[in-house]
CSV table of C-alpha atoms in Angstrom, one decimal:
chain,number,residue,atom,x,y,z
A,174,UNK,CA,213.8,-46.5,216.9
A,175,UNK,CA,212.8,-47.9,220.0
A,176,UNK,CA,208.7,-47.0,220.2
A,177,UNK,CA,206.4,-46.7,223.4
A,178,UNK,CA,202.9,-46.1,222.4
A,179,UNK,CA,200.1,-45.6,225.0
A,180,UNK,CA,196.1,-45.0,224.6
A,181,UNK,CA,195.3,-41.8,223.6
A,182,UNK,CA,193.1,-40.1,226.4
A,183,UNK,CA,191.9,-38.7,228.5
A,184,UNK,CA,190.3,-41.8,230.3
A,185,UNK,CA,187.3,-41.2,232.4
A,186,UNK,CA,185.9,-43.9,234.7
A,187,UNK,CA,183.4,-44.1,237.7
A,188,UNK,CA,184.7,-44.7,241.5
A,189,UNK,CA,184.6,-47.8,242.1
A,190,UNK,CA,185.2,-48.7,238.4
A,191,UNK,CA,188.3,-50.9,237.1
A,192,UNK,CA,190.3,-48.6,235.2
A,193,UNK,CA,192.4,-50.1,232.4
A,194,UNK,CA,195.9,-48.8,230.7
A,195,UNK,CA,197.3,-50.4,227.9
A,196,UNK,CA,200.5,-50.1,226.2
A,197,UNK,CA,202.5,-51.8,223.1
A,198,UNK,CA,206.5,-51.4,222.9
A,199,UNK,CA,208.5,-52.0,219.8
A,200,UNK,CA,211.9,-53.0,221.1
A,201,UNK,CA,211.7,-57.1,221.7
A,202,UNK,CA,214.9,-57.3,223.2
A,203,UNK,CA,213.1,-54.9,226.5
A,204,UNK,CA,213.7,-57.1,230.0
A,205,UNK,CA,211.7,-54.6,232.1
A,206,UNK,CA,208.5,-52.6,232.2
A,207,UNK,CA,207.3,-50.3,234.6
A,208,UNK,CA,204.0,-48.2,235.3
A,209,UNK,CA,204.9,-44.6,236.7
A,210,UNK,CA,201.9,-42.1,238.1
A,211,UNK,CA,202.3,-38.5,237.8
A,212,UNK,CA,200.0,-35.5,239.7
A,213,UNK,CA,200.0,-32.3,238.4
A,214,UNK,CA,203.2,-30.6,239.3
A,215,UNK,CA,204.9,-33.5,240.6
A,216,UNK,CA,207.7,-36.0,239.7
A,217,UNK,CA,206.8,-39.6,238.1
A,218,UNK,CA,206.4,-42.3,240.9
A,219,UNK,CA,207.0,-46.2,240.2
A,220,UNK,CA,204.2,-47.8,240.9
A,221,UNK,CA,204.0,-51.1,239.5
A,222,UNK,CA,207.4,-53.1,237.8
A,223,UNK,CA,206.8,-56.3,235.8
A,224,UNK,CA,209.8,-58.7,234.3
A,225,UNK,CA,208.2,-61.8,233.1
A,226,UNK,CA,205.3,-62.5,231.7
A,227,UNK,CA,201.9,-62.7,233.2
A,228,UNK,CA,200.2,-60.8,236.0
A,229,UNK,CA,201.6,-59.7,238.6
A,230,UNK,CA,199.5,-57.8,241.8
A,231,UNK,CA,200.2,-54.8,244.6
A,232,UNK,CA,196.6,-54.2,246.2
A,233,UNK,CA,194.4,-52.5,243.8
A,234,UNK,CA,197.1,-52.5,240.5
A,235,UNK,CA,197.3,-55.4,238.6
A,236,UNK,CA,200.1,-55.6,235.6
A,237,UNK,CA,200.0,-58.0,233.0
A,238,UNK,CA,202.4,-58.4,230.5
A,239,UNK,CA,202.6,-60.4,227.1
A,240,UNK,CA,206.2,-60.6,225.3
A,241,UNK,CA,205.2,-62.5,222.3
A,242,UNK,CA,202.5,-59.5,221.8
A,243,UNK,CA,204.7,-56.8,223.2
A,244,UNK,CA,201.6,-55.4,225.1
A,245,UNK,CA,201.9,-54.5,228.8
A,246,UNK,CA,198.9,-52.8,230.8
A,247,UNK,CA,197.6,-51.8,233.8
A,248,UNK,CA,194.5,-52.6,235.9
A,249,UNK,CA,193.5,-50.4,238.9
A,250,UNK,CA,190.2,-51.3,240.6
A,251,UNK,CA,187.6,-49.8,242.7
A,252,UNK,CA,189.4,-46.5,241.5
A,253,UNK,CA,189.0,-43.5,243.5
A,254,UNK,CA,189.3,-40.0,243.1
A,255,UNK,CA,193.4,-40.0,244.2
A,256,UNK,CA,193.9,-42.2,241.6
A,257,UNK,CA,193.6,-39.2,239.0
A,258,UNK,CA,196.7,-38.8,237.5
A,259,UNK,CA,198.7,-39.1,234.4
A,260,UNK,CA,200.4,-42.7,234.0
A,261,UNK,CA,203.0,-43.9,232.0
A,262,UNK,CA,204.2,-46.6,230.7
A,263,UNK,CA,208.4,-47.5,230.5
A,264,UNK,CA,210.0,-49.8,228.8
A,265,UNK,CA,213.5,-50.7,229.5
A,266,UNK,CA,216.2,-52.2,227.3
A,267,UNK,CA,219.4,-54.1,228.3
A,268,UNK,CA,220.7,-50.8,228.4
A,269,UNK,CA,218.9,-50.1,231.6
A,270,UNK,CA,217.2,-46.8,229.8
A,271,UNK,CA,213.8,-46.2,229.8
A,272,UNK,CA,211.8,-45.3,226.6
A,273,UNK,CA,208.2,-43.8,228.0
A,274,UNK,CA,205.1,-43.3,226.4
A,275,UNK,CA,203.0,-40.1,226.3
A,276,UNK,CA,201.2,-41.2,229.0
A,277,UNK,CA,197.3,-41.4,229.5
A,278,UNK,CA,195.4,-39.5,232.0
A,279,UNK,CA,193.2,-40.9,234.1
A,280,UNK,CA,190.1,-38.7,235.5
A,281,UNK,CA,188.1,-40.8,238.1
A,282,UNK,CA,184.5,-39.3,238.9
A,283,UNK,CA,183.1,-39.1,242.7
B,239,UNK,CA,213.9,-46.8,246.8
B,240,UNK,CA,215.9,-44.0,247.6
B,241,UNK,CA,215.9,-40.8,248.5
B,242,UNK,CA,216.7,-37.9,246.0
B,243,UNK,CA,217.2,-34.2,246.0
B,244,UNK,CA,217.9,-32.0,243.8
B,245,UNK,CA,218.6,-28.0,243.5
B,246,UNK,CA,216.4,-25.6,242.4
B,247,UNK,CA,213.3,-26.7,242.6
B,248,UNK,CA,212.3,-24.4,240.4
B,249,UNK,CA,214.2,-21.1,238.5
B,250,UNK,CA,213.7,-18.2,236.1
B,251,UNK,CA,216.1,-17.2,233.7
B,252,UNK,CA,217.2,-14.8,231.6
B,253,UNK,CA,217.6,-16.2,228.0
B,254,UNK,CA,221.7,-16.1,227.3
B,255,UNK,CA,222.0,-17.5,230.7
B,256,UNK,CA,223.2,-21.0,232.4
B,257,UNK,CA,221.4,-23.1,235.3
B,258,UNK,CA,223.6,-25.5,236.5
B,259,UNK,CA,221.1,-28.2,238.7
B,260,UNK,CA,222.5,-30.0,241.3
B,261,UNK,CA,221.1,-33.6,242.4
B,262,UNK,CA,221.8,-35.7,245.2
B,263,UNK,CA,220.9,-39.6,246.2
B,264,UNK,CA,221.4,-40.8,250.1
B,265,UNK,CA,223.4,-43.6,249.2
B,266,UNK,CA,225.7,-45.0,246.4
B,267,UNK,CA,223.7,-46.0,243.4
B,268,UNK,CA,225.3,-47.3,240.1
B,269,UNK,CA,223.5,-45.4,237.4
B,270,UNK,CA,222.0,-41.9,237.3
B,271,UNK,CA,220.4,-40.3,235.0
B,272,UNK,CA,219.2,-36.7,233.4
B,273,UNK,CA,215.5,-36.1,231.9
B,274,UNK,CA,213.6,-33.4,229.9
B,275,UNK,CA,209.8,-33.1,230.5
B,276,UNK,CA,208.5,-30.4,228.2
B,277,UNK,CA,204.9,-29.0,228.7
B,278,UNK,CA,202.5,-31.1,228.4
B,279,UNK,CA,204.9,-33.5,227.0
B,280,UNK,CA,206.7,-37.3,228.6
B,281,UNK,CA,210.1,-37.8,229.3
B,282,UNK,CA,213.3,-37.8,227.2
B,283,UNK,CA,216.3,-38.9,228.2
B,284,UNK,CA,218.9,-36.8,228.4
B,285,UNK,CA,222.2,-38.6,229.1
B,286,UNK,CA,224.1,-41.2,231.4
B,287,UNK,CA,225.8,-39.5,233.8
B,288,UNK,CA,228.8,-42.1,234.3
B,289,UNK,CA,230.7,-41.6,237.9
B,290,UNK,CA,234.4,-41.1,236.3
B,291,UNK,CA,234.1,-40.4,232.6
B,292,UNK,CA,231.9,-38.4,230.3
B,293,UNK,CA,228.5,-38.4,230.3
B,294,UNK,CA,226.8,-40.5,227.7
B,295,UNK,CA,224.2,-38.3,225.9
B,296,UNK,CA,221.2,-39.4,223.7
B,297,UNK,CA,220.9,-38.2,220.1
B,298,UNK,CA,219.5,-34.6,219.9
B,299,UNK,CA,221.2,-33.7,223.4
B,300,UNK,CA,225.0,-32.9,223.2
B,301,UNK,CA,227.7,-31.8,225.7
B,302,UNK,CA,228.3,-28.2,224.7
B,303,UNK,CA,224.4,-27.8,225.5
B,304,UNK,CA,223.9,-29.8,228.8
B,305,UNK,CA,227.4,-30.4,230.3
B,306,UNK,CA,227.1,-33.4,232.8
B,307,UNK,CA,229.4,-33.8,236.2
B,308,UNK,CA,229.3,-37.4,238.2
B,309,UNK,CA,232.1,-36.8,240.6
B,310,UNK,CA,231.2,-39.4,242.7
B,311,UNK,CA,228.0,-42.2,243.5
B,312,UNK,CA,225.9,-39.9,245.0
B,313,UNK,CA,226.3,-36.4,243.0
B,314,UNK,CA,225.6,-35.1,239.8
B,315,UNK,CA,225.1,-31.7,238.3
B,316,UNK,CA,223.4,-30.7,234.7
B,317,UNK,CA,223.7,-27.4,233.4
B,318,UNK,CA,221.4,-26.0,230.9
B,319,UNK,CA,223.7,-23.7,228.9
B,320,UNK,CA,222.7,-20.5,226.6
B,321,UNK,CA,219.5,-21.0,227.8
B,322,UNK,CA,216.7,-19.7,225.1
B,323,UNK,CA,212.6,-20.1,225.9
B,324,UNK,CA,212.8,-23.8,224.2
B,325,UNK,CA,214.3,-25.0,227.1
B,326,UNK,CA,211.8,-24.0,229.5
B,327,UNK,CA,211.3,-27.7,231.0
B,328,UNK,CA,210.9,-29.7,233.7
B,329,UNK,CA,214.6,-31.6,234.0
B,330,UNK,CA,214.5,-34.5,236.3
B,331,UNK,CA,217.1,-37.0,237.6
B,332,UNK,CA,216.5,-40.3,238.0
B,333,UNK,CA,218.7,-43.3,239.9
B,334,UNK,CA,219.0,-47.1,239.2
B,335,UNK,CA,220.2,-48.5,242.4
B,336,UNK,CA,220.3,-53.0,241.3
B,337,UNK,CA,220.0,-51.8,237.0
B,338,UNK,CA,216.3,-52.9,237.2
B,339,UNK,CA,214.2,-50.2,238.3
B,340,UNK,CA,214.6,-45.8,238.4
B,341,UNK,CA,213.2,-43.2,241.0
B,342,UNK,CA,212.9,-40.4,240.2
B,343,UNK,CA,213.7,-37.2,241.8
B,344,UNK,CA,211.1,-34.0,242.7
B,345,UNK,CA,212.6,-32.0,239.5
B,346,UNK,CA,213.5,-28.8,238.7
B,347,UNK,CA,211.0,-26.7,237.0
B,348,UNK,CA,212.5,-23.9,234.7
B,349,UNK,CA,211.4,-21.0,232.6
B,350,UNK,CA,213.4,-19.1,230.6
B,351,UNK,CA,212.4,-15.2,229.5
């Protein structure tokens, strides 16, 4: 069975801080991963999709992702209050269907 | 990206009951796709919904349950049948426009009495 596992939270950091979100996957035949943020009440929203290894960056995020140790996170820095949220990471398969974690939240303190 | 809809928003039902949810994409897309968010809880995968043929569902979902229509590349429809309290839920569609990355759509937030 095809695992996602995520951090157990919540995660607290500082504005201003780097915030960092780490996930392992199981399935070593998975060709994409992706980072999705979700508010309260509201549908998940891609915001981060990594394919090959190494880091890959869009303004404050930063993925990284390592195939030989199946471990893909995320970095946000100078977090801010908006970036409060649930995240989660999703792995997908040659299948093109995504297995997600449980997701971490992320509480960032004025 | 893309742009996605999808109808109700939101619903309550009466346990015994069906919801059939309706979601729509503003342009051809290849591969949608039906979620479960339970409280508190990620997201499970529903089924496939394949434009032309059945729906492929995952294992613990089956067609008598959640019966899947992809009439075309834009449209698709999930209907929550029997309804009981257990599947009070978030259900969300998703597209996969180029097979490499979903959006998701705003969901549709039911509870059943």
């Amino acid at each position: 069975q095809k695992e996602v596992e995520q951090n157990s939270g919540p995660l607290s950091v500082p504005e201003g801080a780097i915030a960092s979100l780490n996930c392992t996957y199981s399935d070593r035949g998975s060709q994409s991963f992706f980072w999705y943020r979700q508010y309260s009440g509201k549908s998940p929203e891609l915001i981060m999709s990594i394919y090959s290894n190494g880091d890959k960056e869009d303004g404050r995020f930063t993925a990284q992702l390592n195939k030989a140790s199946q471990y893909v996170s995320l970095l946000i820095r100078d977090s801010q209050p908006s970036d409060s949220a649930t995240y989660l990471c999703a792995v997908c398969g040659a299948n093109s269907k995504l297995t997600f974690g449980k997701g971490i939240t992320l509480s960032v303190r004025p | 990206s893309a742009v996605i809809s999808q109808k109700p928003s939101r619903d309550i039902c009466q346990r015994g009951t069906s919801l059939t949810i309706q979601c729509q994409v503003d342009s051809q897309v290849t591969m949608m796709f039906w979620y479960r968010q339970q409280p508190g809880q990620s997201l499970t995968l529903i089924a496939t919904a394949n434009q032309g043929s059945e729906a492929t569902y995952e294992s613990g979902f089956v067609i008598d349950k959640f019966p899947i229509s992809r009439p075309n590349l834009t449209f698709s429809t999930l209907t929550v049948s029997n309804m009981s309290p257990e599947d009070s839920s978030i259900y969300l569609c998703s597209v996969d426009r180029d097979r490499k990355t979903q959006y998701f759509g705003p969901g549709t937030r039911l509870l059943v009495l």
